[in-house]
Tab-separated table of C-alpha atoms in Angstrom:
chain	number	residue	atom	x	y	z
A	1	SER	CA	1.402	12.166	1.465
A	2	GLN	CA	-0.895	9.234	1.082
A	3	GLN	CA	-3.904	9.653	-1.021
A	4	GLY	CA	-6.016	6.840	0.050
A	5	GLU	CA	-6.761	6.261	3.785
A	6	GLU	CA	-8.347	2.799	4.387
A	7	ASP	CA	-10.504	2.211	7.291
A	8	PRO	CA	-10.393	-0.026	9.415
A	9	GLN	CA	-6.655	-0.276	9.995
A	10	ALA	CA	-7.082	-4.172	11.224
A	11	LEU	CA	-10.134	-6.374	11.218
A	12	SER	CA	-10.365	-9.584	12.748
A	13	ILE	CA	-13.217	-11.885	11.699
A	14	GLN	CA	-14.395	-15.479	11.469
A	15	GLU	CA	-14.069	-17.906	8.519
A	16	GLY	CA	-17.100	-17.439	6.659
A	17	GLU	CA	-18.162	-13.914	7.567
A	18	ASN	CA	-17.998	-11.127	5.165
A	19	ALA	CA	-15.135	-8.354	5.469
A	20	THR	CA	-15.621	-4.835	4.445
A	21	MET	CA	-12.781	-2.424	3.900
A	22	ASN	CA	-13.359	1.309	3.258
A	23	CYS	CA	-10.936	3.766	1.216
A	24	SER	CA	-11.472	7.477	0.911
A	25	TYR	CA	-8.861	9.425	-1.296
A	26	LYS	CA	-8.654	13.377	-1.816
A	27	THR	CA	-8.445	14.591	-5.419
A	28	SER	CA	-9.987	13.483	-8.718
A	29	ILE	CA	-9.024	10.151	-10.176
A	30	ASN	CA	-9.203	8.235	-13.251
A	31	ASN	CA	-9.563	4.970	-11.639
A	32	LEU	CA	-9.158	3.261	-8.285
A	33	GLN	CA	-7.523	-0.237	-7.430
A	34	TRP	CA	-7.580	-3.040	-4.674
A	35	TYR	CA	-4.129	-5.032	-3.944
A	36	ARG	CA	-3.692	-7.529	-1.502
A	37	GLN	CA	-0.249	-8.165	0.237
A	38	ASN	CA	0.304	-11.505	2.056
A	39	SER	CA	3.022	-10.952	4.538
A	40	GLY	CA	6.427	-10.135	3.244
A	41	ARG	CA	5.281	-10.373	-0.184
A	42	GLY	CA	4.706	-8.577	-3.252
A	43	LEU	CA	1.164	-6.779	-4.053
A	44	VAL	CA	-1.278	-8.764	-6.094
A	45	HIS	CA	-3.821	-6.859	-8.010
A	46	LEU	CA	-7.247	-7.672	-7.450
A	47	ILE	CA	-9.538	-5.493	-9.204
A	48	LEU	CA	-9.672	-2.029	-11.093
A	49	ILE	CA	-12.963	0.140	-10.989
A	50	ARG	CA	-13.085	3.278	-13.145
A	51	SER	CA	-14.232	6.445	-12.042
A	52	ASN	CA	-17.277	6.107	-14.238
A	53	GLU	CA	-18.342	2.797	-12.590
A	54	ARG	CA	-20.006	2.534	-9.659
A	55	GLU	CA	-19.595	-1.225	-8.884
A	56	LYS	CA	-17.383	-4.021	-10.076
A	57	HIS	CA	-17.750	-7.952	-8.683
A	58	SER	CA	-14.679	-10.583	-9.443
A	59	GLY	CA	-15.648	-13.823	-7.560
A	60	ARG	CA	-16.166	-13.178	-3.943
A	61	LEU	CA	-15.098	-9.700	-4.180
A	62	ARG	CA	-17.256	-6.740	-4.763
A	63	VAL	CA	-16.030	-3.068	-4.847
A	64	THR	CA	-18.195	0.017	-5.063
A	65	LEU	CA	-16.968	3.589	-5.917
A	66	ASP	CA	-18.746	6.860	-4.857
A	67	THR	CA	-16.860	9.648	-6.399
A	68	SER	CA	-18.957	12.263	-5.015
A	69	LYS	CA	-17.765	11.187	-1.447
A	70	LYS	CA	-14.217	10.406	-2.993
A	71	SER	CA	-14.551	6.817	-1.198
A	72	SER	CA	-14.837	3.062	-2.161
A	73	SER	CA	-15.300	0.060	-0.444
A	74	LEU	CA	-14.037	-3.683	-0.840
A	75	LEU	CA	-16.375	-6.580	0.324
A	76	ILE	CA	-14.862	-10.355	0.719
A	77	THR	CA	-17.896	-12.502	1.124
A	78	ALA	CA	-17.653	-16.002	2.773
A	79	SER	CA	-13.983	-15.216	3.963
A	80	ARG	CA	-11.358	-18.126	4.191
A	81	ALA	CA	-8.347	-18.260	6.112
A	82	ALA	CA	-6.212	-17.746	2.935
A	83	ASP	CA	-7.675	-14.298	2.515
A	84	THR	CA	-5.588	-12.921	5.828
A	85	ALA	CA	-3.480	-10.342	4.287
A	86	SER	CA	-2.891	-6.590	4.248
A	87	TYR	CA	-5.544	-5.026	1.388
A	88	PHE	CA	-4.494	-1.768	-0.024
A	89	CYS	CA	-6.531	0.700	-2.167
A	90	ALA	CA	-4.456	2.913	-5.044
A	91	THR	CA	-5.661	5.628	-7.083
A	92	ASP	CA	-4.421	6.839	-10.426
A	93	ASP	CA	-5.013	10.845	-10.257
A	94	SER	CA	-6.750	12.173	-13.309
A	95	GLY	CA	-3.371	14.340	-13.939
A	96	GLY	CA	-0.998	11.783	-14.357
A	97	TYR	CA	-1.990	8.261	-15.678
A	98	GLN	CA	1.081	6.301	-14.062
A	99	LYS	CA	1.122	8.470	-10.736
A	100	VAL	CA	-0.571	5.666	-8.664
A	101	THR	CA	-1.010	6.560	-4.778
A	102	PHE	CA	-1.587	3.998	-2.355
A	103	GLY	CA	-3.344	4.017	0.913
A	104	THR	CA	-2.026	2.687	4.007
A	105	GLY	CA	-3.505	-0.574	4.225
A	106	THR	CA	-6.236	-2.314	6.062
A	107	LYS	CA	-4.980	-5.646	7.866
A	108	LEU	CA	-7.296	-8.603	7.854
A	109	GLN	CA	-7.372	-11.617	9.845
A	110	VAL	CA	-9.574	-14.544	9.196
A	111	ILE	CA	-9.998	-16.654	12.029
A	112	PRO	CA	-10.317	-20.790	11.181
B	1	ASN	CA	6.399	-15.645	-18.339
B	2	ALA	CA	8.596	-15.028	-15.341
B	3	GLY	CA	6.580	-11.766	-14.832
B	4	VAL	CA	8.526	-9.108	-13.056
B	5	THR	CA	11.789	-9.787	-11.537
B	6	GLN	CA	13.742	-8.185	-8.784
B	7	THR	CA	17.388	-8.622	-7.905
B	8	PRO	CA	19.028	-8.674	-5.243
B	9	LYS	CA	16.340	-10.071	-2.872
B	10	PHE	CA	18.093	-8.852	0.197
B	11	GLN	CA	20.992	-6.143	0.530
B	12	VAL	CA	22.913	-4.529	3.588
B	13	LEU	CA	24.738	-1.566	2.631
B	14	LYS	CA	26.641	1.275	4.336
B	15	THR	CA	26.166	4.887	4.539
B	16	GLY	CA	27.376	6.553	1.516
B	17	GLN	CA	27.464	3.492	-0.701
B	18	SER	CA	25.846	3.154	-3.936
B	19	MET	CA	24.115	0.493	-5.584
B	20	THR	CA	21.715	-0.487	-8.388
B	21	LEU	CA	18.380	-2.441	-7.805
B	22	GLN	CA	17.446	-4.494	-10.866
B	23	CYS	CA	13.869	-5.032	-12.240
B	24	ALA	CA	12.834	-6.746	-15.423
B	25	GLN	CA	9.755	-7.682	-17.182
B	26	ASP	CA	8.978	-10.036	-19.815
B	27	MET	CA	5.288	-9.066	-20.699
B	28	ASN	CA	6.115	-6.312	-22.817
B	29	HIS	CA	4.425	-3.680	-21.082
B	30	GLU	CA	5.223	-0.055	-21.615
B	31	TYR	CA	4.616	1.314	-18.226
B	32	MET	CA	7.140	0.411	-15.065
B	33	SER	CA	7.447	1.746	-11.807
B	34	TRP	CA	9.509	1.937	-8.665
B	35	TYR	CA	7.966	2.246	-5.102
B	36	ARG	CA	9.005	1.984	-1.569
B	37	GLN	CA	7.316	-0.115	1.353
B	38	ASP	CA	8.042	1.508	4.891
B	39	PRO	CA	6.882	-0.609	8.037
B	40	GLY	CA	3.289	-0.456	8.360
B	41	MET	CA	2.623	1.875	5.440
B	42	GLY	CA	1.487	1.726	1.847
B	43	LEU	CA	3.663	1.825	-1.058
B	44	ARG	CA	5.156	5.398	-2.109
B	45	LEU	CA	5.971	6.179	-6.033
B	46	ILE	CA	9.922	6.858	-6.563
B	47	HIS	CA	10.179	6.923	-10.164
B	48	TYR	CA	8.167	5.783	-13.269
B	49	SER	CA	8.547	5.352	-16.925
B	50	VAL	CA	5.911	5.333	-19.544
B	51	GLY	CA	8.305	3.662	-22.390
B	52	ALA	CA	11.804	3.180	-23.122
B	53	GLY	CA	13.770	6.347	-23.071
B	54	ILE	CA	10.829	7.977	-21.093
B	55	THR	CA	10.942	8.288	-17.028
B	56	ASP	CA	9.481	10.899	-14.572
B	57	GLN	CA	9.506	11.510	-10.856
B	58	GLY	CA	7.053	10.286	-8.252
B	59	GLU	CA	6.181	11.060	-4.813
B	60	VAL	CA	9.800	10.637	-3.214
B	61	PRO	CA	12.541	10.707	-5.966
B	62	ASN	CA	15.136	12.375	-4.096
B	63	GLY	CA	18.479	10.155	-3.820
B	64	TYR	CA	17.269	7.920	-6.573
B	65	ASN	CA	17.784	7.745	-10.052
B	66	VAL	CA	16.279	5.566	-13.035
B	67	SER	CA	16.939	4.894	-16.810
B	68	ARG	CA	14.830	2.989	-19.175
B	69	SER	CA	16.826	1.981	-22.112
B	70	THR	CA	14.632	-0.985	-23.070
B	71	THR	CA	11.151	-1.781	-22.707
B	72	GLU	CA	12.358	-5.123	-20.466
B	73	ASP	CA	14.500	-3.194	-17.705
B	74	PHE	CA	14.109	-0.648	-15.221
B	75	PRO	CA	16.946	-0.290	-12.971
B	76	LEU	CA	16.748	2.049	-9.753
B	77	ARG	CA	19.959	3.291	-8.749
B	78	LEU	CA	20.547	4.726	-5.051
B	79	LEU	CA	23.323	7.203	-5.272
B	80	SER	CA	24.867	7.835	-1.784
B	81	ALA	CA	22.772	5.261	0.805
B	82	ALA	CA	21.489	6.807	3.631
B	83	PRO	CA	19.832	4.903	6.541
B	84	SER	CA	16.304	6.563	5.613
B	85	GLN	CA	16.480	4.621	2.539
B	86	THR	CA	16.001	1.560	4.650
B	87	SER	CA	12.946	0.112	2.987
B	88	VAL	CA	11.649	-2.639	0.871
B	89	TYR	CA	11.572	-1.860	-2.683
B	90	PHE	CA	8.930	-3.087	-5.446
B	91	CYS	CA	9.024	-2.769	-9.239
B	92	ALA	CA	5.669	-2.991	-10.978
B	93	SER	CA	4.786	-3.244	-14.526
B	94	ARG	CA	1.581	-2.464	-15.964
B	95	ARG	CA	-0.721	-3.918	-18.882
B	96	THR	CA	-3.411	-1.201	-20.275
B	97	SER	CA	-4.289	-3.057	-23.410
B	98	GLY	CA	-6.949	-5.439	-24.476
B	99	GLY	CA	-9.463	-3.847	-21.882
B	100	ARG	CA	-7.546	-4.839	-18.812
B	101	ASP	CA	-5.881	-2.360	-16.642
B	102	THR	CA	-3.550	-4.370	-14.348
B	103	GLN	CA	-0.325	-3.592	-12.605
B	104	TYR	CA	2.117	-6.810	-11.757
B	105	PHE	CA	4.399	-6.587	-8.894
B	106	GLY	CA	7.942	-8.246	-8.377
B	107	PRO	CA	8.731	-9.972	-5.161
B	108	GLY	CA	10.678	-6.992	-3.888
B	109	THR	CA	14.108	-5.932	-2.575
B	110	ARG	CA	14.710	-5.771	1.103
B	111	LEU	CA	17.400	-3.155	1.445
B	112	THR	CA	18.931	-2.277	5.048
B	113	VAL	CA	21.132	0.774	5.153
B	114	LEU	CA	23.646	1.024	8.278
């Protein structure tokens, strides 16, 4: 079963706007990762946040983690058409370092 | 570095046939994994390896075998293909050293079982 559930399933915004995607998970985790997947391509690792961290930044990306609510959010600021892709969260559960479980993804469309 | 490479890119099998999906990485990563992605879904872990000679099952291991004889290679074998195994298969390797934990994915193999 999928550990992470993303919300919304699809998001359409204008270029320059911010995009926020949310991820909820079910069990205790070591860390949470966000990935981007362009249509028909492999996944690209964006950012990893550890269970003892609350917020992390990388360029136009901001990730938050709330372990008490078992949730994370990914914010993309000043979106560009090139950000159009599917975004997935994934978790390493605390029982197995390599047992990564992916969510179902958010499909983001950025309209030029 | 070539990163993570997968062959073939596309494959069509008949039910009952067997085949091996190849995966190789040149980054000297200890951790490697195989995932499958079905339409509109996230990735599901099939098998993973934490080093040469060590493999373990993921979420959906049935119908698949793996081996890890070298650090570089992690082939996935389909024993007797079934239509339910039609999917896109991704191999990944993971860097955990140097303070940066990053998983790198190959381009995928698109498999159709008739």
